Coordinates of C-alpha atoms and ligand atoms in Angstrom, one line a residue:
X190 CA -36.6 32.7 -18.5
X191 CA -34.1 32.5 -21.4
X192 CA -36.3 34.1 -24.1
X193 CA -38.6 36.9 -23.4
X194 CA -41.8 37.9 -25.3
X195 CA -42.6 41.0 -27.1
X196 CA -46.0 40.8 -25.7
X197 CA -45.1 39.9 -22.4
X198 CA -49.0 39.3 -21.1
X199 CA -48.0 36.4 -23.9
X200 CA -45.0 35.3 -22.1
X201 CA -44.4 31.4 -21.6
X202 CA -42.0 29.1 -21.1
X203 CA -40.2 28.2 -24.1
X204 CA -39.0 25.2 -25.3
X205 CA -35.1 24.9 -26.6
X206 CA -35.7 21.5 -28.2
X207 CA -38.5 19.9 -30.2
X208 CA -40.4 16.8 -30.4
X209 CA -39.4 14.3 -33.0
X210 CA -41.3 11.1 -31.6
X211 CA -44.3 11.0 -30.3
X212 CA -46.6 8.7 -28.5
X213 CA -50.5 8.2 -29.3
X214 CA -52.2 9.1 -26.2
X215 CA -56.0 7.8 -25.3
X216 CA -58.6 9.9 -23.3
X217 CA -61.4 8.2 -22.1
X218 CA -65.2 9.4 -21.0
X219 CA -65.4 9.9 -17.8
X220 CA -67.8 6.8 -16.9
X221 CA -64.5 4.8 -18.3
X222 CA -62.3 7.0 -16.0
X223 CA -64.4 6.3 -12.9
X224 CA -64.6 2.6 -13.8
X225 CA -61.3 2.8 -14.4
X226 CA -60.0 4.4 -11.0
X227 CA -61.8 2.1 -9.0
X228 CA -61.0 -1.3 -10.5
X229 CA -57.4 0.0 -9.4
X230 CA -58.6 0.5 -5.9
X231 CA -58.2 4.0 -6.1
X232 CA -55.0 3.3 -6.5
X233 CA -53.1 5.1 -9.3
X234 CA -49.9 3.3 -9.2
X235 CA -52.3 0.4 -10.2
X236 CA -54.0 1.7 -13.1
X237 CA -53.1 1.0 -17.1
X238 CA -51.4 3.4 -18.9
X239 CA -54.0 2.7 -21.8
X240 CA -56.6 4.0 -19.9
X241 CA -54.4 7.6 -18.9
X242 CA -54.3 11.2 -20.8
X243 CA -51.6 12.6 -18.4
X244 CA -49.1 10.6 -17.3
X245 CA -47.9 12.7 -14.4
X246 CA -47.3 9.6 -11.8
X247 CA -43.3 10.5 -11.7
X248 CA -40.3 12.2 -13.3
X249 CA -38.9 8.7 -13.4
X250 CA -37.6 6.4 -16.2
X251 CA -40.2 8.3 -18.4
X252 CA -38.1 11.8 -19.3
X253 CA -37.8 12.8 -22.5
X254 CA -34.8 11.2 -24.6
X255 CA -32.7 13.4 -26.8
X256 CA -31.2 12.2 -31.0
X257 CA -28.0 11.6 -29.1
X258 CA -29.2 9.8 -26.9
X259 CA -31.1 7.5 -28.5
X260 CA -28.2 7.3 -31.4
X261 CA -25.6 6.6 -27.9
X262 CA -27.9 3.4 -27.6
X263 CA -26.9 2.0 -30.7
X264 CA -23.4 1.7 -30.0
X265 CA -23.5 0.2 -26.9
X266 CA -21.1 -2.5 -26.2
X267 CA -22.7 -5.1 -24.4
X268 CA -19.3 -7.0 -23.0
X269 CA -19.7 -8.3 -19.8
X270 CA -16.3 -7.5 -18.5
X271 CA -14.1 -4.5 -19.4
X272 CA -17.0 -2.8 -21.8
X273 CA -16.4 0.5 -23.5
X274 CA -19.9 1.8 -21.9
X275 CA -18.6 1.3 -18.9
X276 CA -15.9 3.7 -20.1
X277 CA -18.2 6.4 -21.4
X278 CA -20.3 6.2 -18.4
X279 CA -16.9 6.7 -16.4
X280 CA -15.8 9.8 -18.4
X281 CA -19.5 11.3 -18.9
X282 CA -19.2 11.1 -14.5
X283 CA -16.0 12.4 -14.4
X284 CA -16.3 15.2 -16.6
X285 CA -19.9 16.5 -15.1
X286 CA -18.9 15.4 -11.3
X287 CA -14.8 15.2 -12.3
X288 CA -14.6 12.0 -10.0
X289 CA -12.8 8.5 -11.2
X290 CA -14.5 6.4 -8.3
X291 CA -17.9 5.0 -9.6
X292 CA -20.3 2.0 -9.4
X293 CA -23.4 1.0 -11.0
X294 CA -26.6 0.0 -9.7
X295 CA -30.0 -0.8 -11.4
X296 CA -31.6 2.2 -9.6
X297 CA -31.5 4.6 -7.2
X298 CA -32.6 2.7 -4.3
X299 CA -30.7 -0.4 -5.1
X300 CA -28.0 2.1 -4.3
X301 CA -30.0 2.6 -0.7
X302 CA -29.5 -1.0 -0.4
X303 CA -26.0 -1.3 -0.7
X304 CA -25.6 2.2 1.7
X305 CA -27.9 0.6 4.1
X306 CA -26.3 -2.6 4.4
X307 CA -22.7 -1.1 4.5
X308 CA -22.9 1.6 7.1
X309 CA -26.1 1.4 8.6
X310 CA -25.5 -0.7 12.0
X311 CA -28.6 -1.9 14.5
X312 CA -29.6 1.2 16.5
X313 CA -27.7 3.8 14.9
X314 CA -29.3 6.9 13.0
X315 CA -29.5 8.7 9.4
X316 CA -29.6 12.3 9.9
X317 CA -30.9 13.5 6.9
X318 CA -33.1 16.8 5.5
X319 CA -36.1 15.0 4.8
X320 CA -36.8 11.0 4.0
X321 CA -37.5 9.7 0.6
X322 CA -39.9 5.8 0.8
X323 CA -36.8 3.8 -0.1
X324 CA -34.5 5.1 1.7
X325 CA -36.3 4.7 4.7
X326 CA -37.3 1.3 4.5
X327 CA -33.9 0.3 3.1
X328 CA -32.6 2.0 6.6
X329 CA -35.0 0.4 8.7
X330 CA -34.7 -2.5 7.6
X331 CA -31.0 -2.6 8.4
X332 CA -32.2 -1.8 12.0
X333 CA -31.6 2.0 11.8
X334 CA -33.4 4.8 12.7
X335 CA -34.1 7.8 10.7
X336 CA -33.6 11.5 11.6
X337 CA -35.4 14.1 10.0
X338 CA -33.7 18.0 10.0
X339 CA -35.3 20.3 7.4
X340 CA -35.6 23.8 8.5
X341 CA -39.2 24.6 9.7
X342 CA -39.4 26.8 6.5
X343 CA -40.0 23.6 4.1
X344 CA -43.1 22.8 5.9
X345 CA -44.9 25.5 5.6
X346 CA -46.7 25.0 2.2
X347 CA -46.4 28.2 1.0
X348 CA -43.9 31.0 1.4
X349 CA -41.4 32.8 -0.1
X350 CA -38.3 30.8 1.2
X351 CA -36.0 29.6 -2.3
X352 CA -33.9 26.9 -0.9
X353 CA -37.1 25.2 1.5
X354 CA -35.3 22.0 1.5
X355 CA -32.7 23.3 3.6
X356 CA -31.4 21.3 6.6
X357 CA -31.8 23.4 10.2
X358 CA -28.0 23.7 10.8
X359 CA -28.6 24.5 14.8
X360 CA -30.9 20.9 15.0
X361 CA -28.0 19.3 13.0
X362 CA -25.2 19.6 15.1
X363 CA -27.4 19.4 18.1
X364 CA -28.7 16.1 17.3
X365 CA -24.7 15.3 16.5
X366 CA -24.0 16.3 19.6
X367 CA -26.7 14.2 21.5
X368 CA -26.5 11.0 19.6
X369 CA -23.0 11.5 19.4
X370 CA -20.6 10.6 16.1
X371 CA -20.4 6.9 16.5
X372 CA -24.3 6.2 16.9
X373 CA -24.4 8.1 13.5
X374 CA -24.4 5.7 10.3
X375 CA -24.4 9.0 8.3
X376 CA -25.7 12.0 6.9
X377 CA -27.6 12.5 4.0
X378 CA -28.7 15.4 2.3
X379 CA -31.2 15.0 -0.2
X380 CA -31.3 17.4 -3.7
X381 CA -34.5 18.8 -5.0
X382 CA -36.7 17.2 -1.6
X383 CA -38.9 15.0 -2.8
X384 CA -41.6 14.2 -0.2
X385 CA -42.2 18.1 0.7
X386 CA -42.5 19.0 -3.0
X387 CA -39.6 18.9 -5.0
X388 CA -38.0 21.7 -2.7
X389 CA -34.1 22.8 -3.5
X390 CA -31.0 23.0 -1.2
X391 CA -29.0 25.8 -1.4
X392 CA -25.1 25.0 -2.2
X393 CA -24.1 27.1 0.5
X394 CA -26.6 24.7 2.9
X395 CA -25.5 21.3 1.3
X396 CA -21.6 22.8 1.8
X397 CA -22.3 23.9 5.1
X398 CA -24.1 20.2 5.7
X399 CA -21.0 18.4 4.8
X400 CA -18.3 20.6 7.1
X401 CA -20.3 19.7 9.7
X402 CA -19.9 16.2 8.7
X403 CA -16.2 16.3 8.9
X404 CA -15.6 18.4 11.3
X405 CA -17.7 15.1 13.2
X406 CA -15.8 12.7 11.3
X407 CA -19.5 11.4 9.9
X408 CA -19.9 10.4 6.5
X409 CA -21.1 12.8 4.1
X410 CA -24.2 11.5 1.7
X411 CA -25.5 13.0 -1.1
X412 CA -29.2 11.8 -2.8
X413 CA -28.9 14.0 -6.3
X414 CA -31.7 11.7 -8.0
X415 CA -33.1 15.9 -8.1
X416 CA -29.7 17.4 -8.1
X417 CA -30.4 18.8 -11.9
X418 CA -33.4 20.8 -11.0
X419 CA -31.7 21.5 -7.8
X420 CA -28.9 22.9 -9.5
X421 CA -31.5 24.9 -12.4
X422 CA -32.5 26.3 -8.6
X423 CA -28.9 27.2 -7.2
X424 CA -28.2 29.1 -10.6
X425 CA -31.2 31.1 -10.7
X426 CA -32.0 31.5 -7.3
X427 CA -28.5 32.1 -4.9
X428 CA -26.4 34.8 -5.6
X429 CA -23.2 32.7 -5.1
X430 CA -24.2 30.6 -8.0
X431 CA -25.2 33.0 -10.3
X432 CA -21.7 33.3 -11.7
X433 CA -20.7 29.8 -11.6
X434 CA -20.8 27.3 -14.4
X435 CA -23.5 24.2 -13.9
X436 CA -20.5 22.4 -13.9
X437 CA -18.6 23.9 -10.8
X438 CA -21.5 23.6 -9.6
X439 CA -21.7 19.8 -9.6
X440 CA -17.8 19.5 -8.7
X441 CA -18.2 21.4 -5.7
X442 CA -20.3 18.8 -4.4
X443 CA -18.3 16.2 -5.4
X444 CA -15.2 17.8 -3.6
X445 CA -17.2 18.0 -0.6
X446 CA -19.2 15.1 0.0
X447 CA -18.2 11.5 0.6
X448 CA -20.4 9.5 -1.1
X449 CA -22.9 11.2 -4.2
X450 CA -25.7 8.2 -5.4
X451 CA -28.5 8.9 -7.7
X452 CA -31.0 7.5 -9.8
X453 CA -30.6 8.1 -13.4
X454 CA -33.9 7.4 -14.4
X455 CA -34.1 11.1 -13.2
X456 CA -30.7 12.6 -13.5
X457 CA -29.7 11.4 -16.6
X458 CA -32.8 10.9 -18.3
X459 CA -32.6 7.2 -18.4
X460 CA -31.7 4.1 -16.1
X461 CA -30.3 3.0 -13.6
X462 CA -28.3 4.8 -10.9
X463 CA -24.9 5.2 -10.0
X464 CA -22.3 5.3 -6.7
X465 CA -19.7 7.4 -6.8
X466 CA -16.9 9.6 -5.2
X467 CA -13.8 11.6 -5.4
X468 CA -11.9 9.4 -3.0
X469 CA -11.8 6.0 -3.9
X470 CA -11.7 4.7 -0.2
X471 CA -15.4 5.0 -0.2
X472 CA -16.5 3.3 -3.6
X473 CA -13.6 0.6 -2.6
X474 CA -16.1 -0.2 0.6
X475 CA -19.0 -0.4 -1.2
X476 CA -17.5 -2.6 -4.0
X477 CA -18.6 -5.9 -2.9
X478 CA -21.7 -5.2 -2.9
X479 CA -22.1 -4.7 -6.8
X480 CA -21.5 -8.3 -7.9
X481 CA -23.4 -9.4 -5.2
X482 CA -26.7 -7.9 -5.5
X483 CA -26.1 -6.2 -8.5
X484 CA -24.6 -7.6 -11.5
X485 CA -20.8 -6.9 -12.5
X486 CA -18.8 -3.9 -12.1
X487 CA -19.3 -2.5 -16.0
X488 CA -23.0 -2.8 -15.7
X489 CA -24.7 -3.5 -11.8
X490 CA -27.6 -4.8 -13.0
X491 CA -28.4 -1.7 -16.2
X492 CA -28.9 -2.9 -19.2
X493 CA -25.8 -1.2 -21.4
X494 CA -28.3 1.0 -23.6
X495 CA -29.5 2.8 -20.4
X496 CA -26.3 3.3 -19.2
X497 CA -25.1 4.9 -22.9
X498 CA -28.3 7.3 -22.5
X499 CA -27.6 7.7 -19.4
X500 CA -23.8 8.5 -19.8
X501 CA -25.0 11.2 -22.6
X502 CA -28.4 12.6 -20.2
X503 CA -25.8 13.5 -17.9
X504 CA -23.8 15.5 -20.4
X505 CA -27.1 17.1 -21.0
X506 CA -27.7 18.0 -17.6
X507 CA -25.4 20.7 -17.3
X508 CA -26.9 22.5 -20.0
X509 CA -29.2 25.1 -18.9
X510 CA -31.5 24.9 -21.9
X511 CA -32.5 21.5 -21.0
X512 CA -32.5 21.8 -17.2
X513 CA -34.8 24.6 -17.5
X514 CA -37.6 23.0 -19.0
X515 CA -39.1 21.1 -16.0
X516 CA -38.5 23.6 -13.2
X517 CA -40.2 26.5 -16.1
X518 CA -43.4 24.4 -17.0
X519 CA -43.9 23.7 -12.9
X520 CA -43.7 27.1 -12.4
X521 CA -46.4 27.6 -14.8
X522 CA -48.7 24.9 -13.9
X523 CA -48.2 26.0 -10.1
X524 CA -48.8 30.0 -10.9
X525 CA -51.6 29.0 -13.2
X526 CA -53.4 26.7 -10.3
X527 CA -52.6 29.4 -7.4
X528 CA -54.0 32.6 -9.7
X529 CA -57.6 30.6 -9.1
X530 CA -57.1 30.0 -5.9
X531 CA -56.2 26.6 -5.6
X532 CA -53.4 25.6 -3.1
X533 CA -50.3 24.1 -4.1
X534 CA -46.7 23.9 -2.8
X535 CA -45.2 27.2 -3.4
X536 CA -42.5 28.7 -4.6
X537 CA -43.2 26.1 -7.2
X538 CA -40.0 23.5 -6.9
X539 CA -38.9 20.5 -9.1
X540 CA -40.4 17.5 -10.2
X541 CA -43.6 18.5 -10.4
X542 CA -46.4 20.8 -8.9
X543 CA -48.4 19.4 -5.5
X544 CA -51.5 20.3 -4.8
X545 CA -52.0 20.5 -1.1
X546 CA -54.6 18.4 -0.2
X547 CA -54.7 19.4 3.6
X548 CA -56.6 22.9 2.3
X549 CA -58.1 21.4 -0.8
X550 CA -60.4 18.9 1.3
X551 CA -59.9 21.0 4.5
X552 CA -62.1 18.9 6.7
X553 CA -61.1 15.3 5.8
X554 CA -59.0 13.9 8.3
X555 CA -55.6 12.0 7.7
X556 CA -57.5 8.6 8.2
X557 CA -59.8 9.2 5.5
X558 CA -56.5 10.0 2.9
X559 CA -57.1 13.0 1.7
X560 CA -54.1 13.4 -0.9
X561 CA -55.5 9.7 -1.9
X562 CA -59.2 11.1 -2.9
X563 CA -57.7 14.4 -4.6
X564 CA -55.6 12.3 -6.6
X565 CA -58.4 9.9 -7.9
X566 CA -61.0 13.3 -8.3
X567 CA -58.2 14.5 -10.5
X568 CA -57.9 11.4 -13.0
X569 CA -61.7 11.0 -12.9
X570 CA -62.0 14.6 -14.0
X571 CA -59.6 15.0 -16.7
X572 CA -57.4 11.1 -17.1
X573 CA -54.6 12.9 -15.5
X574 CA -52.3 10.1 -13.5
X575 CA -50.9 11.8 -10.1
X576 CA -49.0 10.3 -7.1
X577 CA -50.1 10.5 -3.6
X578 CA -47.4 11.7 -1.4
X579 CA -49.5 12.4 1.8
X580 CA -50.5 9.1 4.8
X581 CA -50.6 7.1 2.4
X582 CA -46.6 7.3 1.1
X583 CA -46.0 6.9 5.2
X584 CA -45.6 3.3 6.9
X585 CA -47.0 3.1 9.7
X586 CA -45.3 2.9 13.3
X587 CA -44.0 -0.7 14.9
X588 CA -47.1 -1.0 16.9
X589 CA -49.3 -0.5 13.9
X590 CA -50.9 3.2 14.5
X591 CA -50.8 5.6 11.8
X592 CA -47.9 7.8 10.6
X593 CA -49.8 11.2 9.7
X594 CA -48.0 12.9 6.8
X595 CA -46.4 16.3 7.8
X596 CA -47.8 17.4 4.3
X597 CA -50.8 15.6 3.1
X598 CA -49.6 16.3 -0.9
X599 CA -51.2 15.1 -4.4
X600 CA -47.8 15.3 -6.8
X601 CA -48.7 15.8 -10.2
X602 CA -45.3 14.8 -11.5
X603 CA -43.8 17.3 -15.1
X604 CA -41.7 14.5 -16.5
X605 CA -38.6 16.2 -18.5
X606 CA -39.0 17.0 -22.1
X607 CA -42.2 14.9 -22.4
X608 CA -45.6 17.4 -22.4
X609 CA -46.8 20.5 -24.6
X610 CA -47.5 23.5 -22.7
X611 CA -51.2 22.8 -24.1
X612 CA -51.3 19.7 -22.0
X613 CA -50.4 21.8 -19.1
X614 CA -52.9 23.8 -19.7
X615 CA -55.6 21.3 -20.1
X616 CA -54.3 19.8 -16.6
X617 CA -54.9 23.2 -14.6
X618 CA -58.2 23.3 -16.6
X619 CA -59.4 20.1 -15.2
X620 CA -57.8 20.9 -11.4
X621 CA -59.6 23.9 -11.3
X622 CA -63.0 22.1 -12.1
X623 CA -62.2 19.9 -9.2
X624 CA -61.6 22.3 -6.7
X625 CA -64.8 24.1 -7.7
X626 CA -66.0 20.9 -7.3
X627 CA -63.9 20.2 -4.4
X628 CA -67.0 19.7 -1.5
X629 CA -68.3 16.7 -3.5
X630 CA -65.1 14.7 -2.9
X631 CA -65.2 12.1 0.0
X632 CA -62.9 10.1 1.6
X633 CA -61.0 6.5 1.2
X634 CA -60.9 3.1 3.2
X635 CA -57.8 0.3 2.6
X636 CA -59.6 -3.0 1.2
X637 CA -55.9 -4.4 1.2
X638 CA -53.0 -2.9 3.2
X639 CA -49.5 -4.0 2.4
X640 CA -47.1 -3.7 5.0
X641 CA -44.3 -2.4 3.0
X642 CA -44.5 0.2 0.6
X643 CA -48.1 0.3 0.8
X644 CA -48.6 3.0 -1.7
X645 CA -47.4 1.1 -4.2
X646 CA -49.7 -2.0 -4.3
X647 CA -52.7 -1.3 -1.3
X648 CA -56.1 -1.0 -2.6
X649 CA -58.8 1.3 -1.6
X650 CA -62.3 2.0 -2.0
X651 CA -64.7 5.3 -1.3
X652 CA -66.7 6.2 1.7
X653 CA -70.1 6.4 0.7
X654 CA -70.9 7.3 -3.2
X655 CA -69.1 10.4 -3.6
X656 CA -67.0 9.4 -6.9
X657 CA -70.1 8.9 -9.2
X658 CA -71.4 12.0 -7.9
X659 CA -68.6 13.6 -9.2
X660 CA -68.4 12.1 -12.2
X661 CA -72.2 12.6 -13.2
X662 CA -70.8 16.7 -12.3
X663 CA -68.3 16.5 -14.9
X664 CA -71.3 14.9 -17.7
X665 CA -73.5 17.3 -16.5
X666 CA -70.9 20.4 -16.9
X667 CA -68.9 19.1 -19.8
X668 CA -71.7 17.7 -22.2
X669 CA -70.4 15.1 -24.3
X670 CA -66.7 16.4 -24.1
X671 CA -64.2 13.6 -23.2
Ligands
LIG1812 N1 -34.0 9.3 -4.0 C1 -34.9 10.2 -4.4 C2 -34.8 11.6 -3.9 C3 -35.9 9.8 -5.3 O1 -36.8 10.7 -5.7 C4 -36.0 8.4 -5.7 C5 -37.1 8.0 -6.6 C6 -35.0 7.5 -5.3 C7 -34.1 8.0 -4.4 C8 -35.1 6.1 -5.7 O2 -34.7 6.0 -7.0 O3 -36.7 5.1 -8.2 O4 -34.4 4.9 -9.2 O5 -35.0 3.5 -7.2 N2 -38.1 8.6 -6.8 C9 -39.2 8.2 -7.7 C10 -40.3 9.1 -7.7 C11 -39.6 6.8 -7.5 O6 -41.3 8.9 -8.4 O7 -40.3 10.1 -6.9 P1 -35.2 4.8 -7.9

């Protein structure tokens, strides 16, 4: 914490920036909300933003933009070949990652694409800490197989472990060792783990990661879509760190890894995504891809005012006073939720605080989605938007049975620079009501199940009547409060 309180029972996170464009926001009765929830099939990716308070879905696309970033947008140069954009992206990358070799991509996974189709071979396998949804489909679908090597630590919901996205070292150079190099498309560490709650990996980990790499002679990925609140972590959490600039920090990885992607929509707070590395060998391979799928080598596909916001956001995030915001206001949400009992991922990580639904709905089982039904008690209680990232974010196997989530999480996404600490207060408010409330929540069936990426566009529907029970709760407790 940067600034400390003379009261310190008074002592919040504080803001180094402020707000100079807002957005109206709309909360709706809660007979709206429930009507609300369920024409989206109790799905929240499918509801309107109209009809949401809290827009806590992701940290993606949606951060906060800064006055230069927005004044970067105006200056864009919208050439298709040989833009200057192009050349400010290049130099904002090479001064926070100091590498020359870079490619753009409309977003992070588009960069999966292009990975997956260049190195992944039928039958071979993706070591990585822990999956993200498109990168495993994208590796799938190439015909490979994906390996999953997070230390037992980051599956234990709560603890007091700093770096739980860590990969088990011992289980990585076994599995080396049994698959052996060649059967190996690659390995990829992912920043800031998404799927088990935003958890960081230490540098000394994600350096240790990719010497084991070489020393195999298998590529070296880095996913740093979470690298910034990954690094906030390294600095205030690992004692090697503590001294080093955010900078080093980033150019350490570069030096080490082979290939860095991300998604700017979350590092960067913008668009768009990038490829790059410090030997050229590797962005030279991956090259043909760009105009293929992509667009043209000065823009793959981003539209030139992301890229300008993005070439600035990622100036920004090696400033501590920005990068602290996200990880500070989790924290906060996570310590306020925990204090009364409810469980959520802890320590708190990035992206946002997750409300294990495993413990919240204790006896629900996987089948019956229990992140799923947490997530719509939540916007029917307070219009709060959340993301389930439980069975529901899993595809299921070949022959069709269910994938059970290791961690059956509700992620109630802190988007960067964007909410009030009052807002984050009025979202544990309405949390804590529904886990007071928690035994009238029930279950959820599909009523349409995509195949791919279900999450994003299945529909579902409640067991029984329990979602206008709860609702008629919140009239009854609330009177005629929104
Ligand atoms: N890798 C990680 C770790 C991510 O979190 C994401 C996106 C991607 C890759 C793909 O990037 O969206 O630009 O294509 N995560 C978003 C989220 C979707 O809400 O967690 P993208």
């Amino acid at each position: 914490m940067a600034v400390k309180f003379y009261q310190k029972e008074n002592q919040v996170p504080l803001e180094m920036h402020k707000v100079r464009m807002v957005q109206k926001l709309t909360l709706l009765p809660v007979e709206e909300r429930l009507r609300a929830i369920q024409e989206a099939g109790n799905n929240t990716f499918l509801l309107q933003n109209r009809d949401i308070y809290m827009d806590m879905i992701t940290d993606s696309g949606v951060n906060g933009m800064s006055d230069k970033q927005v004044a970067s947008m105006l200056v864009a140069d919208d050439s298709y070949a040989g833009s200057e954009t192009w050349n400010r992206a290049k130099a904002a990358l090479k001064e926070v990652f100091g590498v020359d070799n870079a490619l753009p991509v409309h977003q992070g996974r588009a960069a999966e694409n292009i990975l997956a189709e260049a190195l992944v071979k039928p039958g071979q396998k993706a070591l990585m800490n822990f999956h993200f949804t498109t990168t495993k489909a994208h590796i799938t679908r190439c015909g490979g197989e994906v390996i999953e090597l997070v230390d037992p630590k980051g599956l234990k919901p709560q603890s007091d472990d700093l770096f739980k996205g860590d990969f088990n070292l011992d289980s990585l150079r076994n599995c080396i060792k049994e698959t052996t190099p060649e059967n190996i498309a690659f390995i990829r560490v992912e920043a800031g783990t998404n799927l088990i709650g935003g958890q960081p990996v230490s540098l000394k980990n994600m350096l240790d990661v990719a010497g084991i790499a070489k020393e195999n002679g298998v590529i070296s990925v880095l996913d740093a879509s979470l690298l910034q609140d990954n690094v906030y972590f390294m600095k205030t959490r690992e004692e090697q760190c503590k001294d080093m600039t955010t900078k080093e920090i980033y150019h350490t990885l570069a030096d080490n890894f082979d290939i860095i992607y991300f998604s700017a929509r979350k590092l960067g707070f913008s668009r768009g995504g990038f490829i790059i590395s410090k030997d050229a060998k590797w962005t030279n391979q991956l090259m043909e891809f760009i105009p293929l799928y992509e667009g043209f080598l000065t823009y793959g596909g981003m539209e030139v005012r992301s890229i300008e916001a993005a070439a600035q956001g990622l100036l920004e995030s090696l400033d501590m006073e920005y990068i602290n915001q996200g990880p500070e206001f989790i924290a906060y949400l996570a310590k306020e939720l925990d204090d009364y009992g409810v469980p959520v991922i802890l320590p708190a990580g990035g992206l946002g605080c997750h409300l294990n639904c495993s413990e919240f709905v204790p006896d629900m089982p996987h089948n019956q989605y229990p992140a799923a039904a947490v997530g719509a008690a939540v916007y029917i209680a307070g219009g709060i938007r959340g993301m389930e990232r439980g069975t529901v974010s899993e595809q299921r196997e070949e022959d069709g049975t269910e994938r059970y989530a290791e961690l059956e999480l509700q992620r109630l996404a802190v988007p960067r620079r964007v909410f009030t600490l009052s807002q984050i207060k009025y979202c544990a408010d309405r949390v804590k009501w529904v886990w007071d409330n928690r035994k009238l929540i029930g279950g959820l069936e599909w009523t349409m199940e995509p195949k791919v990426l279900r999450f994003f566009f299945g529909r579902m529907k409640e067991i029984g009547h329990w979602q206008e029970d709860l609702a008629a709760k919140f009239r009854e407790d609330f009177g005629d409060s929104l």
